[in-house]
Every structure is written in C-alpha cells, then in structure tokens.
Coordinates of C-alpha atoms in Angstrom, one line a residue:
M855 CA -33.8 4.3 -34.4
K856 CA -34.1 1.1 -32.5
K857 CA -30.3 0.6 -32.6
L858 CA -29.8 4.1 -31.2
E859 CA -32.2 3.5 -28.4
N860 CA -30.5 0.3 -27.5
F861 CA -27.1 2.0 -27.6
L862 CA -28.3 4.8 -25.3
N863 CA -29.9 2.3 -22.9
T864 CA -26.7 0.4 -22.8
R865 CA -24.7 3.5 -22.0
I866 CA -27.1 4.4 -19.2
D867 CA -26.8 0.9 -17.7
L868 CA -23.1 1.1 -18.0
L869 CA -23.0 4.4 -16.2
K870 CA -25.1 3.1 -13.4
K871 CA -22.8 0.1 -13.0
Y872 CA -19.8 2.3 -12.9
R873 CA -21.5 4.3 -10.1
L874 CA -22.2 1.1 -8.1
T875 CA -18.6 0.0 -8.5
E876 CA -17.3 3.5 -7.5
S877 CA -19.5 3.4 -4.4
L878 CA -18.2 0.0 -3.4
L879 CA -14.6 1.2 -3.9
L880 CA -15.3 4.3 -1.8
L881 CA -16.1 2.0 1.1
L882 CA -12.4 0.8 1.0
L883 CA -11.5 4.3 2.2
L884 CA -13.5 3.5 5.4
T885 CA -11.4 0.4 6.1
P886 CA -10.1 1.7 9.5
L887 CA -13.6 2.4 10.7
L888 CA -15.1 -0.8 9.4
S889 CA -12.2 -2.8 10.8
Y890 CA -12.7 -1.2 14.2
I891 CA -16.3 -2.5 14.1
T892 CA -15.6 -6.0 12.7
F893 CA -12.3 -6.7 14.6
G894 CA -12.4 -4.3 17.5
I895 CA -16.0 -4.6 18.6
Y896 CA -17.2 -7.9 17.3
Y897 CA -13.8 -9.7 17.4
K898 CA -14.2 -11.2 13.9
E899 CA -11.9 -10.8 10.9
N900 CA -11.0 -7.2 10.0
A901 CA -12.7 -5.5 7.1
I902 CA -9.8 -6.2 4.8
Y903 CA -10.6 -10.0 4.9
Y904 CA -14.3 -9.4 3.9
F905 CA -13.4 -6.9 1.2
Q906 CA -11.0 -9.4 -0.3
I907 CA -13.6 -12.1 -0.5
F908 CA -16.2 -9.7 -1.8
F909 CA -14.1 -8.3 -4.6
V910 CA -13.2 -11.7 -5.8
F911 CA -16.8 -12.7 -6.3
Y912 CA -17.9 -9.2 -7.4
G913 CA -15.1 -9.2 -10.0
I914 CA -16.2 -12.6 -11.3
F915 CA -19.8 -11.5 -11.6
L916 CA -19.0 -8.1 -13.0
L917 CA -16.4 -9.1 -15.6
F918 CA -17.4 -12.6 -16.7
F919 CA -21.1 -13.1 -16.2
N920 CA -22.5 -9.6 -16.5
R921 CA -21.3 -8.9 -20.1
F922 CA -21.5 -5.2 -20.3
L923 CA -17.8 -4.7 -20.7
D924 CA -15.1 -5.7 -23.2
I925 CA -12.6 -7.0 -20.7
R926 CA -9.2 -5.3 -20.9
I927 CA -6.4 -7.2 -19.2
P928 CA -3.2 -5.2 -18.6
K929 CA -0.2 -7.2 -19.8
Y930 CA 1.4 -7.2 -16.4
L931 CA -1.6 -9.0 -14.9
Y932 CA -0.5 -12.2 -16.8
L933 CA 2.5 -12.3 -14.5
L934 CA 0.2 -12.2 -11.5
I935 CA -1.9 -15.0 -13.0
F936 CA 1.2 -17.2 -13.3
Y937 CA 2.2 -16.3 -9.8
I938 CA -1.2 -17.2 -8.4
I939 CA -1.0 -20.6 -10.2
Y940 CA 2.5 -21.0 -8.9
I941 CA 1.7 -20.5 -5.2
L942 CA -1.5 -22.6 -5.7
F943 CA 0.5 -25.5 -6.9
W944 CA 3.0 -25.1 -4.0
S945 CA 0.0 -25.1 -1.6
F946 CA -0.8 -28.7 -2.7
S947 CA 2.7 -30.0 -1.9
N948 CA 3.6 -27.9 1.2
G949 CA 0.4 -28.7 3.1
T950 CA -1.1 -25.2 3.0
F951 CA -4.1 -26.2 1.0
E952 CA -4.8 -29.2 3.3
K953 CA -4.5 -27.0 6.5
K954 CA -6.1 -23.8 5.4
G955 CA -8.3 -24.6 2.3
I956 CA -8.4 -22.9 -1.1
F957 CA -8.8 -19.4 0.4
F958 CA -5.6 -19.4 2.3
S959 CA -4.3 -15.8 2.9
E960 CA -1.7 -15.5 0.3
F961 CA -3.8 -17.0 -2.5
R962 CA -6.8 -14.9 -1.4
E963 CA -4.9 -11.6 -1.3
Q964 CA -3.3 -12.1 -4.8
L965 CA -6.6 -13.2 -6.3
A966 CA -8.4 -10.2 -4.8
I967 CA -5.7 -7.9 -6.3
F968 CA -6.2 -9.6 -9.7
F969 CA -9.9 -8.9 -9.8
I970 CA -9.6 -5.4 -8.3
L971 CA -7.1 -4.5 -11.0
L972 CA -9.4 -6.0 -13.6
I973 CA -12.2 -3.8 -12.3
I974 CA -10.0 -0.7 -12.1
Y975 CA -8.7 -1.0 -15.7
N976 CA -12.2 -1.7 -17.2
I977 CA -14.1 1.3 -15.9
N978 CA -13.7 5.1 -16.3
F979 CA -13.7 6.8 -13.0
S980 CA -15.9 9.9 -12.7
D981 CA -14.7 13.4 -11.5
I982 CA -17.2 13.2 -8.6
F983 CA -15.8 9.9 -7.4
I984 CA -12.3 11.4 -7.4
K985 CA -13.6 14.5 -5.6
Y986 CA -15.2 12.5 -2.8
S987 CA -12.1 10.2 -2.6
L988 CA -9.9 13.2 -2.0
K989 CA -12.2 14.5 0.7
I990 CA -12.1 11.2 2.6
I991 CA -8.3 10.9 2.1
K992 CA -7.8 14.4 3.5
L993 CA -10.0 13.6 6.5
T994 CA -8.1 10.3 7.0
I995 CA -4.8 12.2 7.1
I996 CA -6.0 14.7 9.6
I997 CA -7.7 12.1 11.9
A998 CA -4.6 9.9 11.7
F999 CA -2.4 12.9 12.7
L1000 CA -4.7 13.7 15.7
A1001 CA -4.9 10.1 16.8
S1002 CA -1.1 9.7 16.8
L1003 CA -0.7 12.8 18.9
Y1004 CA -3.3 11.4 21.4
Q1005 CA -1.6 8.0 21.4
F1006 CA 1.6 9.7 22.5
F1007 CA 0.0 10.6 25.8
D1008 CA -2.3 7.5 26.0
P1009 CA -0.8 4.4 24.3
S1010 CA -4.0 2.5 25.0
F1011 CA -6.0 4.7 22.7
L1012 CA -7.1 2.6 19.7
D1013 CA -4.5 0.0 20.7
A1014 CA -5.5 -3.2 19.0
S1015 CA -2.3 -5.1 20.0
P1016 CA -4.0 -7.2 22.7
L1017 CA -6.2 -8.7 20.0
Y1018 CA -3.2 -10.1 18.1
K1019 CA -1.2 -13.2 19.0
F1020 CA 1.5 -11.3 20.7
R1021 CA 0.8 -8.1 22.7
Y1022 CA 2.7 -5.2 21.2
F1023 CA 3.4 -7.3 18.2
E1024 CA 7.1 -8.4 17.9
K1025 CA 8.1 -7.1 21.3
P1026 CA 5.9 -8.6 24.1
T1027 CA 8.1 -7.0 26.8
I1028 CA 8.3 -3.6 25.2
D1029 CA 9.0 -0.7 27.6
L1030 CA 5.8 1.4 27.4
S1031 CA 7.5 4.2 29.5
S1032 CA 9.8 4.9 26.5
P1033 CA 8.1 7.1 23.9
Y1034 CA 10.5 5.9 21.2
E1035 CA 9.8 2.1 21.3
F1036 CA 6.0 1.8 21.2
R1037 CA 4.7 1.3 17.7
R1038 CA 1.9 3.9 17.3
L1039 CA -0.4 2.7 14.5
S1040 CA -2.7 5.7 14.8
I1041 CA -6.2 4.7 13.4
F1042 CA -4.8 1.6 11.5
G1043 CA -4.2 -0.8 14.4
Y1044 CA -7.4 -2.7 13.7
T1045 CA -6.7 -3.1 9.9
D1046 CA -3.2 -4.4 9.2
L1047 CA 0.0 -3.9 11.1
N1048 CA 1.6 -2.3 8.0
D1049 CA -1.4 -0.2 7.0
L1050 CA 0.2 3.0 8.4
G1051 CA 3.1 2.5 6.1
L1052 CA 1.4 0.9 3.1
S1053 CA -2.0 2.6 3.1
F1054 CA -1.5 5.9 5.0
L1055 CA 1.7 6.9 3.1
P1056 CA 0.2 6.0 -0.3
L1057 CA -2.9 8.0 0.5
L1058 CA -0.7 10.9 1.5
A1059 CA 1.3 10.6 -1.8
I1060 CA -2.0 10.5 -3.8
Y1061 CA -3.2 13.7 -2.1
L1062 CA 0.0 15.6 -2.4
G1063 CA 0.5 14.4 -6.0
Y1064 CA -3.0 15.4 -7.1
F1065 CA -2.7 19.0 -5.9
A1066 CA 1.0 19.4 -6.8
Q1067 CA -0.1 18.6 -10.4
K1068 CA -2.4 21.6 -10.1
K1069 CA 0.4 23.7 -8.6
K1070 CA -1.1 23.6 -5.1
N1071 CA 1.4 22.4 -2.6
N1072 CA -0.2 21.2 0.6
Y1073 CA 2.7 21.6 3.0
I1074 CA 0.5 21.6 6.1
I1075 CA -1.0 18.2 5.1
Y1076 CA 2.5 16.9 4.4
A1077 CA 3.7 18.2 7.9
M1078 CA 0.9 16.2 9.5
G1079 CA 2.1 13.1 7.6
L1080 CA 5.6 13.7 8.8
V1081 CA 4.5 13.9 12.4
T1082 CA 2.4 10.8 12.1
A1083 CA 5.2 8.9 10.6
A1084 CA 7.7 10.1 13.2
L1085 CA 5.4 9.1 16.1
S1086 CA 5.0 5.6 14.5
N1087 CA 8.6 4.8 15.6
T1088 CA 8.8 2.6 12.5
R1089 CA 11.8 3.3 10.4
Y1090 CA 10.6 2.4 6.9
I1091 CA 7.5 4.6 7.5
I1092 CA 9.7 7.6 8.6
V1093 CA 12.0 7.2 5.6
G1094 CA 9.0 6.7 3.3
A1095 CA 7.4 9.9 4.5
F1096 CA 10.6 11.9 3.8
L1097 CA 10.6 10.3 0.3
L1098 CA 7.3 12.0 -0.5
I1099 CA 8.9 15.5 -0.4
I1100 CA 10.2 14.8 -3.9
I1101 CA 6.6 15.0 -5.2
F1102 CA 6.7 18.8 -4.7
W1103 CA 10.0 19.2 -6.4
I1104 CA 9.3 17.0 -9.4
S1105 CA 5.7 18.0 -10.1
N1106 CA 6.5 21.7 -10.2
R1107 CA 9.4 21.3 -12.6
L1108 CA 11.4 23.9 -10.8
S1109 CA 14.2 26.2 -11.8
L1110 CA 17.3 26.5 -9.7
S1111 CA 15.7 29.3 -7.7
G1112 CA 12.6 27.2 -7.3
Y1113 CA 14.6 24.3 -5.9
I1114 CA 16.3 26.6 -3.4
K1115 CA 12.9 28.0 -2.4
N1116 CA 11.4 24.5 -1.9
I1117 CA 14.4 23.3 0.0
F1118 CA 14.0 26.3 2.3
I1119 CA 10.3 25.4 2.7
F1120 CA 11.2 21.8 3.4
L1121 CA 13.7 22.9 6.1
L1122 CA 10.9 25.0 7.6
L1123 CA 8.7 22.0 7.6
L1124 CA 11.3 19.9 9.4
I1125 CA 11.6 22.7 12.0
F1126 CA 7.8 22.9 12.3
T1127 CA 7.6 19.1 12.8
G1128 CA 10.4 19.2 15.3
V1129 CA 8.7 21.9 17.3
I1130 CA 5.5 19.9 17.5
L1131 CA 7.3 16.8 18.6
K1132 CA 9.4 18.8 21.1
F1133 CA 6.2 20.5 22.5
I1134 CA 4.6 17.1 23.3
G1135 CA 7.8 15.8 24.8
Y1136 CA 9.3 13.8 22.0
D1137 CA 13.0 14.5 21.9
L1138 CA 14.5 14.0 18.4
I1139 CA 18.1 13.5 19.7
D1140 CA 16.9 10.7 22.0
W1141 CA 14.8 9.3 19.1
F1142 CA 17.9 9.1 16.8
S1143 CA 19.9 7.1 19.4
V1144 CA 17.2 5.0 20.9
R1145 CA 15.1 4.2 17.8
L1146 CA 16.5 5.2 14.4
F1147 CA 20.1 4.0 15.0
A1148 CA 19.4 1.7 17.9
E1149 CA 21.8 -1.0 16.7
K1150 CA 24.7 1.4 16.3
S1151 CA 26.1 -0.5 13.3
I1152 CA 24.8 -2.1 10.1
Q1153 CA 26.3 -5.4 11.1
S1154 CA 24.1 -5.5 14.2
T1155 CA 20.9 -5.1 12.3
T1156 CA 18.4 -7.9 11.5
R1157 CA 18.6 -6.8 7.8
F1158 CA 22.3 -7.5 7.7
G1159 CA 21.5 -10.9 9.4
A1160 CA 18.9 -11.5 6.7
L1161 CA 21.6 -11.1 4.0
E1162 CA 23.8 -13.6 5.8
N1163 CA 20.9 -16.1 6.0
F1164 CA 20.0 -15.5 2.4
I1165 CA 23.5 -16.4 1.3
R1166 CA 23.2 -19.5 3.4
F1167 CA 19.8 -20.9 2.4
F1168 CA 19.1 -19.6 -1.2
P1169 CA 21.7 -21.8 -2.9
K1170 CA 20.0 -24.9 -1.6
T1171 CA 16.8 -24.4 -3.6
P1172 CA 17.4 -21.5 -6.0
I1173 CA 15.0 -22.4 -8.8
F1174 CA 11.7 -23.2 -7.0
G1175 CA 12.5 -22.2 -3.5
T1176 CA 11.4 -24.0 -0.3
G1177 CA 7.7 -23.5 -1.0
V1178 CA 7.0 -22.0 2.4
H1179 CA 7.6 -18.7 4.0
L1180 CA 9.6 -20.1 6.9
T1181 CA 11.2 -23.5 7.5
A1182 CA 12.2 -24.6 11.0
E1183 CA 15.9 -24.2 10.0
I1184 CA 15.4 -20.7 8.6
A1185 CA 13.4 -19.7 11.7
L1186 CA 16.2 -20.9 14.0
A1187 CA 18.9 -19.2 12.0
S1188 CA 16.8 -15.9 11.9
A1189 CA 16.4 -16.1 15.7
A1190 CA 20.1 -16.3 16.0
V1191 CA 20.4 -12.8 14.4
G1192 CA 17.5 -11.4 16.4
S1193 CA 14.7 -11.8 13.9
S1194 CA 11.7 -13.9 13.3
Q1195 CA 12.5 -14.4 9.6
I1196 CA 14.7 -13.3 6.7
H1197 CA 13.8 -9.7 7.3
V1198 CA 14.1 -8.4 3.7
G1199 CA 11.2 -9.0 1.4
Y1200 CA 13.0 -9.6 -1.8
L1201 CA 15.5 -12.0 -0.2
S1202 CA 12.8 -13.8 1.8
H1203 CA 10.7 -14.3 -1.4
L1204 CA 13.7 -15.7 -3.4
V1205 CA 14.3 -18.2 -0.6
S1206 CA 10.6 -19.1 -0.3
Y1207 CA 9.6 -19.3 -4.0
G1208 CA 12.9 -19.3 -5.9
I1209 CA 13.9 -17.6 -9.1
I1210 CA 10.7 -18.7 -10.9
G1211 CA 8.2 -17.5 -8.4
S1212 CA 10.2 -14.3 -7.8
F1213 CA 10.3 -13.6 -11.6
F1214 CA 6.5 -13.6 -11.7
L1215 CA 5.9 -11.5 -8.6
F1216 CA 8.8 -9.0 -9.0
G1217 CA 8.0 -8.7 -12.7
F1218 CA 4.4 -7.9 -11.8
W1219 CA 5.6 -5.1 -9.4
F1220 CA 8.1 -3.8 -11.9
F1221 CA 5.6 -3.4 -14.7
I1222 CA 3.1 -1.7 -12.4
L1223 CA 5.9 0.7 -11.4
K1224 CA 6.7 1.2 -15.0
D1225 CA 3.1 2.0 -15.9
L1226 CA 2.8 4.5 -13.0
Y1227 CA 6.1 6.2 -14.1
R1228 CA 4.8 6.4 -17.7
T1229 CA 1.6 8.0 -16.5
A1230 CA 3.5 10.4 -14.3
K1231 CA 5.7 11.5 -17.1
L1232 CA 2.7 12.1 -19.4
T1233 CA 0.5 13.8 -16.9
N1234 CA 2.8 15.3 -14.3
Y1235 CA 0.8 13.4 -11.6
W1236 CA 3.5 11.7 -9.5
G1237 CA 1.3 10.7 -6.5
S1238 CA 0.6 7.1 -7.5
F1239 CA 4.2 6.5 -8.6
F1240 CA 5.6 7.5 -5.2
A1241 CA 2.8 5.7 -3.4
F1242 CA 4.0 2.4 -5.0
L1243 CA 7.6 3.4 -4.6
V1244 CA 7.0 3.4 -0.8
F1245 CA 5.9 -0.2 -1.1
I1246 CA 9.0 -1.1 -3.2
W1247 CA 11.2 0.6 -0.5
A1248 CA 9.3 -1.1 2.3
N1249 CA 10.3 -4.6 1.1
F1250 CA 13.9 -3.7 1.8
T1251 CA 13.1 -3.6 5.5
L1252 CA 10.1 -6.0 5.9
V1253 CA 8.5 -9.0 4.2
M1254 CA 5.3 -8.2 2.3
Y1255 CA 4.4 -10.2 -0.8
S1256 CA 0.9 -8.6 -1.3
I1257 CA 0.0 -5.2 -2.6
Y1258 CA -3.5 -5.6 -1.1
F1259 CA -3.5 -2.3 0.9
Y1260 CA -6.3 0.1 0.2
G1261 CA -3.9 3.0 -0.1
L1262 CA -2.1 1.2 -2.9
I1263 CA -5.3 0.2 -4.5
F1264 CA -6.4 3.9 -4.6
A1265 CA -3.0 4.8 -6.1
L1266 CA -3.8 2.5 -9.0
I1267 CA -7.3 4.0 -9.2
F1268 CA -5.9 7.5 -9.5
N1269 CA -3.4 6.3 -12.0
K1270 CA -6.2 5.0 -14.2
Y1271 CA -8.2 8.2 -13.8
M1272 CA -5.2 10.3 -14.9
Q1273 CA -4.6 7.9 -17.9
D1274 CA -8.2 8.4 -19.0
K1275 CA -8.0 12.1 -18.6
Y1276 CA -4.9 12.2 -20.7
L1277 CA -6.4 10.1 -23.5
I1278 CA -9.5 12.3 -23.6
L1279 CA -7.4 15.5 -23.7
Y1280 CA -5.1 14.3 -26.5
G1281 CA -7.4 11.9 -28.3
F1282 CA -5.3 8.8 -28.9
N1283 CA -5.0 5.3 -27.6
N1284 CA -2.3 5.1 -24.8
N1285 CA -2.0 1.3 -24.8

C-alpha cells in the first residue's frame, strides 16, 4: 500500500513538473512580444538571449539534479555534443573565449538547443498544451499578416533596424521609396533578423500540417502566410512559403483527381494573393524584375560568388577549417563579389570548421530531418518535417549554424507529441 501511494505521489509530482515545463515553453511563442519589451523598449538583449540562458540552467536543474526522470538522450544529440566540444576547443585557440567568455553566442545557442531537446524528448506533452500552442500560433500568423500589410504603407511600423549596427541591415543606403527592396520583418524585427523565415514559416508549417492530418486544409491561413512572405522581399522566405503547399498534397494522399483539384485551389490561392498585393500597390511584375531576379543571371549572384570563394579557400584548411566564421582574407574576397561572407551556409561552415566540424553539425541536422520524416510517414503529420526542411533550404541562401529559432523548437515539440500519440495508439516502443 505504501509503495502504491509513493508511486501515485511520484506520478502527481511528475505531472505538475510537466505542466511547469509546458508553461515555460509556451512563453517561447510570445518571443516577438517579449523581445519588443526587452530590446525595443528597454534596449537590452532580445528575449531569445534570456531564453537561451534560462533553458541551459533549467535543463541542468531539471534533468540532472531533480531526478524525477530517466533521461533519454536521442542518438543524434551525441553529434551535437561533439560539435559543442569542437567549437569550444576552437574558441580557446581563435581568441573567441578570451574576447567573449564561455557564453559566446555560438556556444550558447548550441548548448541551449542541447538542453531544450533533452527536455522535449523526456516529457510527454499534453493535449491542452498543444491546443493552446495552436491558438497562439494561429494568432501569430494573423497578426504577422496584418503587420506586414501595415508596414507596406508605413515602413517605420515595428521597424527595429535603427537598433542594429547598420540601419536597414545589409543595405544602409536602401531606397525606401521602392516597395520591393525594404525587408519587412513584420512582428519579428525585434527578435532575430531571420525569425520571419526560420520561426514564422515553421509555425505556419506546424499549423497547416496539424490540421491537414485531420483533413482540414486551412487555405486562408496559408494565403496569409504567402502574402507575409511576399511582402518580406526576402527570396528564401518566399520560396520557403511556396514549399509548404506540398503539405496539403502529401497529407491528404490524393488521387489523380484530388491532385488536380488541389492544384486548382493552389492557383486560386496565387490569384487571391496577387489580388491582395495588387490592391495595396505591390506590382508582381516589377517585383520579379526588381527583387526576385535582380541580378539577371546566376553568375552575378552572391551565391555564385560564394561557390567561387569556397573553391578558393576550402582546400587550404579542409580538415579542421579556419576556426572562425570570417577571416580578413575571406571578407575581402567576399566583398569583391558583393557579399559580406561566403553566402551559402554549408560552404561557409566547411571553410570555417572543416570536414570534421561539418560532419558533426550536418550529421546532427540530417538525423533530425530523418526522425521528422519517420514520424511523418508513421503519423501522416508533415508539418514538423517541412518546418525543418525550410531551415535546410535556407542554408543554401544564407549562413545559419544554429537551429535555435522558436518556430523550429516547436516543430520538434509537435514531432515528439505525434510520436507519443502514435506509441499510445499502437502500443509498442518506437525507438
């Protein structure tokens, strides 16, 4: 009787701790609002910085000192552990540790991801948590859509660019009179310059994937996402938004007639999006020539220049890399092709950390994607897979070594939730 009482008390305590963790994770969905307060009003670090530090210490406390869980470590996290150790060792020799201390940004981001993933894969998320998450995600998509529309008429609305080192980011002399050049970040300007692409699009993918699994296609929400992406004037975001249409097609397992029907609906969505943009004065023909294909040829793009510079610099230090993101020589060569760096994430990382470091990081990403794909095949929930696929695609056009974006974190949360649901339904271990 005593053992039963202790067991029940343990389960009650466990449930309470799950709820506390879920509440803290829900706060991540308020990152744009919290960052507006910390960064926009008080001129401190944005909320992402504080969340990273908090989850490192919370993860240590929760998983090592407060022993209410048997810790499960996904196999792919070992690759991340090796990568963290690798960049930490590099920081001792390249001067990063001496200049910035132990919590320098890249180390902090990767460490935070490690502990967040440990937390995610060691708790069972409740239905009520998922329900509230979806409500906040839907509200975020709608508000982001409305904010982007307003920014089209008033670029100063929620414009955080004066708070950064260079006003208007990479183009200090940007022509604000052109509606096709200004990077509209919607409600994400105070968080991270890539949050519109790497948090908003994953959130959109999660929402679409969740309801597509239940045969509920939210085309209006998707149309809002398309408009928001188009108004961003950021090419990888626009392409990423178009990529998400596949969620509808693959989740519904359509027949030939079903595919034809969905293609027809997609064309209607494009027309609807075009009408909205045209109505506010955003000409798609001009957008194609001024923004989407501004360079006129592939050879003129900074990404082609990145390939040239990769071929030039990678053979010099192929195994361990240079140990830094950007050397003076690489910066000079990049400037010659109109860029600030080797503007392809995979190539840049190979130059910076060599084959060994890239094996750890790219392997970590690959096995996450593999896990998401496996869950999608088993459960027919494709939202998290496409959310992460946006990140994989993005690194062909930008340089981002960290997956610490709250949209991607929630993609992993929803993946774990779907895995647990599947295991409960079919009653066997899915490890």
